[in-house]
PDB file of C-alpha atoms in Angstrom:
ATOM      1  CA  UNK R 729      94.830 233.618 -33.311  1.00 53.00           C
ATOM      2  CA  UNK R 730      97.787 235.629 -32.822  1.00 58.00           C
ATOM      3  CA  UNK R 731      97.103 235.892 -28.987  1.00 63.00           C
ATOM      4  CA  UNK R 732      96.683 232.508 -28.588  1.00 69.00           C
ATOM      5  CA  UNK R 733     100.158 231.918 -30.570  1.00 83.00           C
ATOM      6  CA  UNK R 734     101.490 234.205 -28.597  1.00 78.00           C
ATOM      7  CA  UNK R 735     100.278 232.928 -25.249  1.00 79.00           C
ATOM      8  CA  UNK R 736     101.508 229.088 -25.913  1.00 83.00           C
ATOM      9  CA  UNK R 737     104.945 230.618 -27.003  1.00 85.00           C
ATOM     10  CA  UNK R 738     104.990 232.540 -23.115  1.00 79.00           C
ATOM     11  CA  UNK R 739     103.845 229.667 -21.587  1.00 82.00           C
ATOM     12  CA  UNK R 740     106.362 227.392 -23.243  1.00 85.00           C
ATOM     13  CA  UNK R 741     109.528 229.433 -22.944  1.00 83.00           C
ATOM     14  CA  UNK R 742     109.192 229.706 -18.814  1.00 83.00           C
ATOM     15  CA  UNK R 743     108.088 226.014 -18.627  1.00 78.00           C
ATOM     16  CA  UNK R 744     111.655 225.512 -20.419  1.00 84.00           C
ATOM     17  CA  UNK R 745     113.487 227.681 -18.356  1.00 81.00           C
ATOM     18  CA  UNK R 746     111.853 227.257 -14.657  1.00 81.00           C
ATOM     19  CA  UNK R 747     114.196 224.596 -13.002  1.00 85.00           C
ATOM     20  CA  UNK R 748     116.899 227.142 -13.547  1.00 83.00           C
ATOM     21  CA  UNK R 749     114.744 230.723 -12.861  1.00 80.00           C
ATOM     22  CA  UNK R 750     116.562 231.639  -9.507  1.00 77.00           C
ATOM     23  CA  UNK R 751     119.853 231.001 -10.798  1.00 78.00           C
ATOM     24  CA  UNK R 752     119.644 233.246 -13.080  1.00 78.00           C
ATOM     25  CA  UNK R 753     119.700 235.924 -10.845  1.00 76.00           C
ATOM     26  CA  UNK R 754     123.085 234.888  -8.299  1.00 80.00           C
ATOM     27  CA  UNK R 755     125.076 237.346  -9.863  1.00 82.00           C
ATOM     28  CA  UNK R 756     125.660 240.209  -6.848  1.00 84.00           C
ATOM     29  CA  UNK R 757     124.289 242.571 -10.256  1.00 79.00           C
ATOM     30  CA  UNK R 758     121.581 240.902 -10.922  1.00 79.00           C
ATOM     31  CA  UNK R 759     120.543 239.982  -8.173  1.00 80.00           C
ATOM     32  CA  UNK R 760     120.442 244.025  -6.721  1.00 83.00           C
ATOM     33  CA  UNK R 761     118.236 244.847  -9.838  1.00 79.00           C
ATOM     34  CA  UNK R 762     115.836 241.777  -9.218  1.00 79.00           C
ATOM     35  CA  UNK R 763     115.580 242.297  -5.316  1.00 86.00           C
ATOM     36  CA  UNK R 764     115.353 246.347  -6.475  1.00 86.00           C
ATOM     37  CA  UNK R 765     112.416 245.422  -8.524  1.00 84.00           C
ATOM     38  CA  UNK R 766     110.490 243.669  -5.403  1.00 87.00           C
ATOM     39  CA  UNK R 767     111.377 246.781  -3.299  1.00 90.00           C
ATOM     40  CA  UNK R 768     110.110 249.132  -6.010  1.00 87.00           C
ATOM     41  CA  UNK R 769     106.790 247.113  -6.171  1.00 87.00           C
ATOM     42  CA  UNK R 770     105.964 247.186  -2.432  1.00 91.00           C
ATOM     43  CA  UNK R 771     107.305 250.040  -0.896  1.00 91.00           C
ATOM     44  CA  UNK R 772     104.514 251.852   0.995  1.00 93.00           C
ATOM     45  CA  UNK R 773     102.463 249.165   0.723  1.00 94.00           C
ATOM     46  CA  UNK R 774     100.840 247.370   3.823  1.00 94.00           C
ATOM     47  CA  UNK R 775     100.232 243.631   3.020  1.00 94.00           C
ATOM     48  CA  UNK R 776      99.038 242.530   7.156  1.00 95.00           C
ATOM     49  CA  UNK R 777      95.896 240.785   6.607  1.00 95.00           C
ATOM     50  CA  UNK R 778      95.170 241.384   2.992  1.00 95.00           C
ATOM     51  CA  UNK R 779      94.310 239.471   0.241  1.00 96.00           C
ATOM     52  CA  UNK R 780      96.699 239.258  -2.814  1.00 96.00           C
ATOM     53  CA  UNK R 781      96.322 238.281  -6.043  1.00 96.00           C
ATOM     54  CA  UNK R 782      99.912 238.086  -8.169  1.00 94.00           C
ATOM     55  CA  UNK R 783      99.203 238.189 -11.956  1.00 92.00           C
ATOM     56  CA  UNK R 784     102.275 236.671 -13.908  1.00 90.00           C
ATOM     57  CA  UNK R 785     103.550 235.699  -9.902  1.00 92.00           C
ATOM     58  CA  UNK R 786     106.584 232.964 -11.463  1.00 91.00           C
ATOM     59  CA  UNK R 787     107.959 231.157  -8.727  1.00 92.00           C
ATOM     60  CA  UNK R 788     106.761 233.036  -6.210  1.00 93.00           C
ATOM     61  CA  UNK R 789     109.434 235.493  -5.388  1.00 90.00           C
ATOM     62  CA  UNK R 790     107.137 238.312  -4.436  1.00 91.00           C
ATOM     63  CA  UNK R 791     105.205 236.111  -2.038  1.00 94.00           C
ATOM     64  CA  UNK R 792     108.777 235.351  -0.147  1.00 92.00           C
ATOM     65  CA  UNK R 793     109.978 238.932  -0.582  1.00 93.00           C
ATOM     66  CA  UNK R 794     106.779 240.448   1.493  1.00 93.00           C
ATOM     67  CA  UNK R 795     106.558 236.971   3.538  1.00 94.00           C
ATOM     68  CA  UNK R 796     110.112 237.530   5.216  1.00 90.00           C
ATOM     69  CA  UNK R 797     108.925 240.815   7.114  1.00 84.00           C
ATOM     70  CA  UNK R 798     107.012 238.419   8.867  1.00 86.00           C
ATOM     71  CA  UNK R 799     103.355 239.578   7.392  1.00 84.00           C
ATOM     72  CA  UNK R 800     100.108 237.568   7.634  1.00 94.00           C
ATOM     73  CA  UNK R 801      98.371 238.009   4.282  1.00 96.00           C
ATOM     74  CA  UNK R 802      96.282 235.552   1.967  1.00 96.00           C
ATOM     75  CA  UNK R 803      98.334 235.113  -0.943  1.00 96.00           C
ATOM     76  CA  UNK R 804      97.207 233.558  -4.727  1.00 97.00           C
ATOM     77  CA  UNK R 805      99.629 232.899  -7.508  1.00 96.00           C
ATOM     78  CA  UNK R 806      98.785 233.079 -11.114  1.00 94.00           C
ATOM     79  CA  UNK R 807     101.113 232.196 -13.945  1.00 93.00           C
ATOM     80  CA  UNK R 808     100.244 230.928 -17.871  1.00 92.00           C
ATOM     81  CA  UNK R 809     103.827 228.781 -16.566  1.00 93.00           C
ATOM     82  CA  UNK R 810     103.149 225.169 -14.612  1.00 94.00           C
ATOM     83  CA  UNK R 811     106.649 224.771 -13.989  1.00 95.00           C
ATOM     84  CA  UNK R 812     107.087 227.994 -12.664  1.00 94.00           C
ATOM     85  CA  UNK R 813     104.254 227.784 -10.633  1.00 96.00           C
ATOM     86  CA  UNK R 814     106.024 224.059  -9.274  1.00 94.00           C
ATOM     87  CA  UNK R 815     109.056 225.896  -7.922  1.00 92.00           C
ATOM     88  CA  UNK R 816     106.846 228.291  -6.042  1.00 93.00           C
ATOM     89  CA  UNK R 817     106.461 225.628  -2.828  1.00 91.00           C
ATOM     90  CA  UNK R 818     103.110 227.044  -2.090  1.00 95.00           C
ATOM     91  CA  UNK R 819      99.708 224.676  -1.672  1.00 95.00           C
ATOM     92  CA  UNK R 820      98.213 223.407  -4.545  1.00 95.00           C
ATOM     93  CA  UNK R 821      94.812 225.312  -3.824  1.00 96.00           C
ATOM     94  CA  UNK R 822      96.780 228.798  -3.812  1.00 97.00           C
ATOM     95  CA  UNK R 823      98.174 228.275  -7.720  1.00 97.00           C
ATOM     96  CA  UNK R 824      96.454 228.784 -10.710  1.00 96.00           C
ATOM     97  CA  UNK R 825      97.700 227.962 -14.372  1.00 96.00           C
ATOM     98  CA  UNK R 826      95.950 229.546 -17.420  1.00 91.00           C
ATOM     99  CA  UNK R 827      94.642 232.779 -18.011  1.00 89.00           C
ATOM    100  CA  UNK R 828      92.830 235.204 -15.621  1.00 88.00           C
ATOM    101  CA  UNK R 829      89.430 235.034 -17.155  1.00 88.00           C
ATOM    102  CA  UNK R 830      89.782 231.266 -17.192  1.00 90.00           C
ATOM    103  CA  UNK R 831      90.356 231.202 -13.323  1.00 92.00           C
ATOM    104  CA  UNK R 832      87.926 229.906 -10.934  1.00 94.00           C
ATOM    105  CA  UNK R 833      89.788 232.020  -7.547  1.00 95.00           C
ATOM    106  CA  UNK R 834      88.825 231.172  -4.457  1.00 93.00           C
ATOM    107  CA  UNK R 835      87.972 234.690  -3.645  1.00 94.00           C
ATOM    108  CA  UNK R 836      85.339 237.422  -5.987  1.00 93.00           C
ATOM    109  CA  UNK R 837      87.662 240.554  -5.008  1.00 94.00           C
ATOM    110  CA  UNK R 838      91.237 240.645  -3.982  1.00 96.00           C
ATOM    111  CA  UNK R 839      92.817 243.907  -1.965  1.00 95.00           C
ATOM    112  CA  UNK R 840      96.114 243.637  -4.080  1.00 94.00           C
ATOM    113  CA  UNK R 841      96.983 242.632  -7.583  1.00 90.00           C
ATOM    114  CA  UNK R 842     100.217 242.465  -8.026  1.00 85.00           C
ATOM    115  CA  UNK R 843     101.140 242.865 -11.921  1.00 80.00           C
ATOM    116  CA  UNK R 844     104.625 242.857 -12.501  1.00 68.00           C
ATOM    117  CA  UNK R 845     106.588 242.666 -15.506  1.00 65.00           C
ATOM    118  CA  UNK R 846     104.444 240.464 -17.698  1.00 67.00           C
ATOM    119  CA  UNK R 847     102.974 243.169 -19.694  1.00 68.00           C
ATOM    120  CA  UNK R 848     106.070 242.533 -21.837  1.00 69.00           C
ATOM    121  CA  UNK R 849     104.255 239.680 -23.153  1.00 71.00           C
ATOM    122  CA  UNK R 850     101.366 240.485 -24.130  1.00 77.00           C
ATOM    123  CA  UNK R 851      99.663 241.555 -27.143  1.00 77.00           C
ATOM    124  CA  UNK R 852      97.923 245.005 -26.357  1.00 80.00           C
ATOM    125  CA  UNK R 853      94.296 243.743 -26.301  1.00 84.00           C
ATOM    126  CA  UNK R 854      95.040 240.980 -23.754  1.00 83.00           C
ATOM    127  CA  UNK R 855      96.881 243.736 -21.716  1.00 84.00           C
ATOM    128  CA  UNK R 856      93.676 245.858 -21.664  1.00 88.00           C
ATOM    129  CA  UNK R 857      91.387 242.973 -21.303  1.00 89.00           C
ATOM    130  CA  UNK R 858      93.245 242.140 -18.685  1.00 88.00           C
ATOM    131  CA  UNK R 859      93.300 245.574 -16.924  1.00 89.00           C
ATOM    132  CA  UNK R 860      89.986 245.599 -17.535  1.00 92.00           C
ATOM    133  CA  UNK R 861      89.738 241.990 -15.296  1.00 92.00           C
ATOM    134  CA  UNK R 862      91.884 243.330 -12.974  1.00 92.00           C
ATOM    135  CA  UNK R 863      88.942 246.573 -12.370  1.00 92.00           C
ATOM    136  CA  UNK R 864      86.720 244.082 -11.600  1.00 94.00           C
ATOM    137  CA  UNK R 865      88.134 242.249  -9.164  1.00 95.00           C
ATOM    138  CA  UNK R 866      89.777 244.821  -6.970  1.00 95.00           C
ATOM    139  CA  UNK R 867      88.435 245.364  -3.736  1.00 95.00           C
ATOM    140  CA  UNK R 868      86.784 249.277  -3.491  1.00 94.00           C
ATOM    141  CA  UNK R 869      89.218 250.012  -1.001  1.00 93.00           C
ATOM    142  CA  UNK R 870      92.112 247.339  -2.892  1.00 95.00           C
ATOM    143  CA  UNK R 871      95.338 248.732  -4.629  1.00 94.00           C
ATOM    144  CA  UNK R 872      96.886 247.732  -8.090  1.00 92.00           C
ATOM    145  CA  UNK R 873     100.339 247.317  -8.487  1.00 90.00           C
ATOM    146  CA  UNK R 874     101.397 247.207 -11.958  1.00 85.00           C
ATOM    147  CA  UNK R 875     104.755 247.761 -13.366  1.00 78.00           C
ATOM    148  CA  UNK R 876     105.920 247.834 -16.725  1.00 71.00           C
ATOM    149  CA  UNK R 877     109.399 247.546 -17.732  1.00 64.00           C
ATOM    150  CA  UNK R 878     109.396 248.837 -21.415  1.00 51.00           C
ATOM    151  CA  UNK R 879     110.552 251.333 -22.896  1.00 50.00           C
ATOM    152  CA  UNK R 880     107.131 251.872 -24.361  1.00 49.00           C
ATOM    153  CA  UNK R 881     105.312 252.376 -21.756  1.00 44.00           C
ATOM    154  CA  UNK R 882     107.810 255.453 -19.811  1.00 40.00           C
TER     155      UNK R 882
END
């Protein structure tokens, strides 16, 4: 029960706050350290012609980071967040609201995830269940990219 609390308070506090989610980063600082982040995540990486899978993916941002190099890739965007998932101005068939394990994707095995920052909200058996997902749905020659931002995890 506490997962499911947990999930509904996520998925509630970015609904509230996704109109305004790229403002909050115009500041020059905070904007280096959010761009920094998307650099971080997909340095070395080779996106042309892959498939990609973004866990927690927002409104988008990583999709426009890799798309303004110019890159052909497939790209999928999953978020517990609606309204972050609105501001992401991608079609409707390449968003997916809800849980992983509740997804019907168009594709069986993806050659990225992309799993950035939302381990900060979850509950340690949903972050291993969903490692766990993520295992079984990575290409044999795909990549996971997953970054944690607390302290915990260092």
């Amino acid at each position: 029960m506490a997962e499911k609390n947990q999930t509904h308070k996520v998925q509630s506090f970015f609904d509230d706050i996704a109109a305004d989610y790229p403002g909050r980063y115009e500041s020059p600082f905070l904007k280096f350290f959010y761009t920094e982040r998307l650099v971080a995540a997909t340095a070395g990486f080779d996106f042309e012609e892959k498939s990609i899978l973004d866990i927690g993916a927002g409104t988008c941002a990583l999709y426009h980071f890799i798309k303004k190099d110019g890159k052909s890739f497939k790209y999928y965007a999953s978020d517990l967040s609606g309204e972050m998932l609105n501001q992401c101005n991608l079609p409707e068939e390449q968003l997916f609201q809800g849980k992983l394990e509740e997804q019907k994707f168009p594709l069986e095995t993806f050659g990225f995830h992309l799993h950035a920052r939302v381990s900060n909200y979850m509950p340690p058996e949903e972050l291993k269940s969903t490692l766990i997902w993520i295992q079984h749905h990575l290409s044999p020659t795909g990549t996971a990219i997953i970054s944690f931002t607390h302290k915990k995890f260092n």
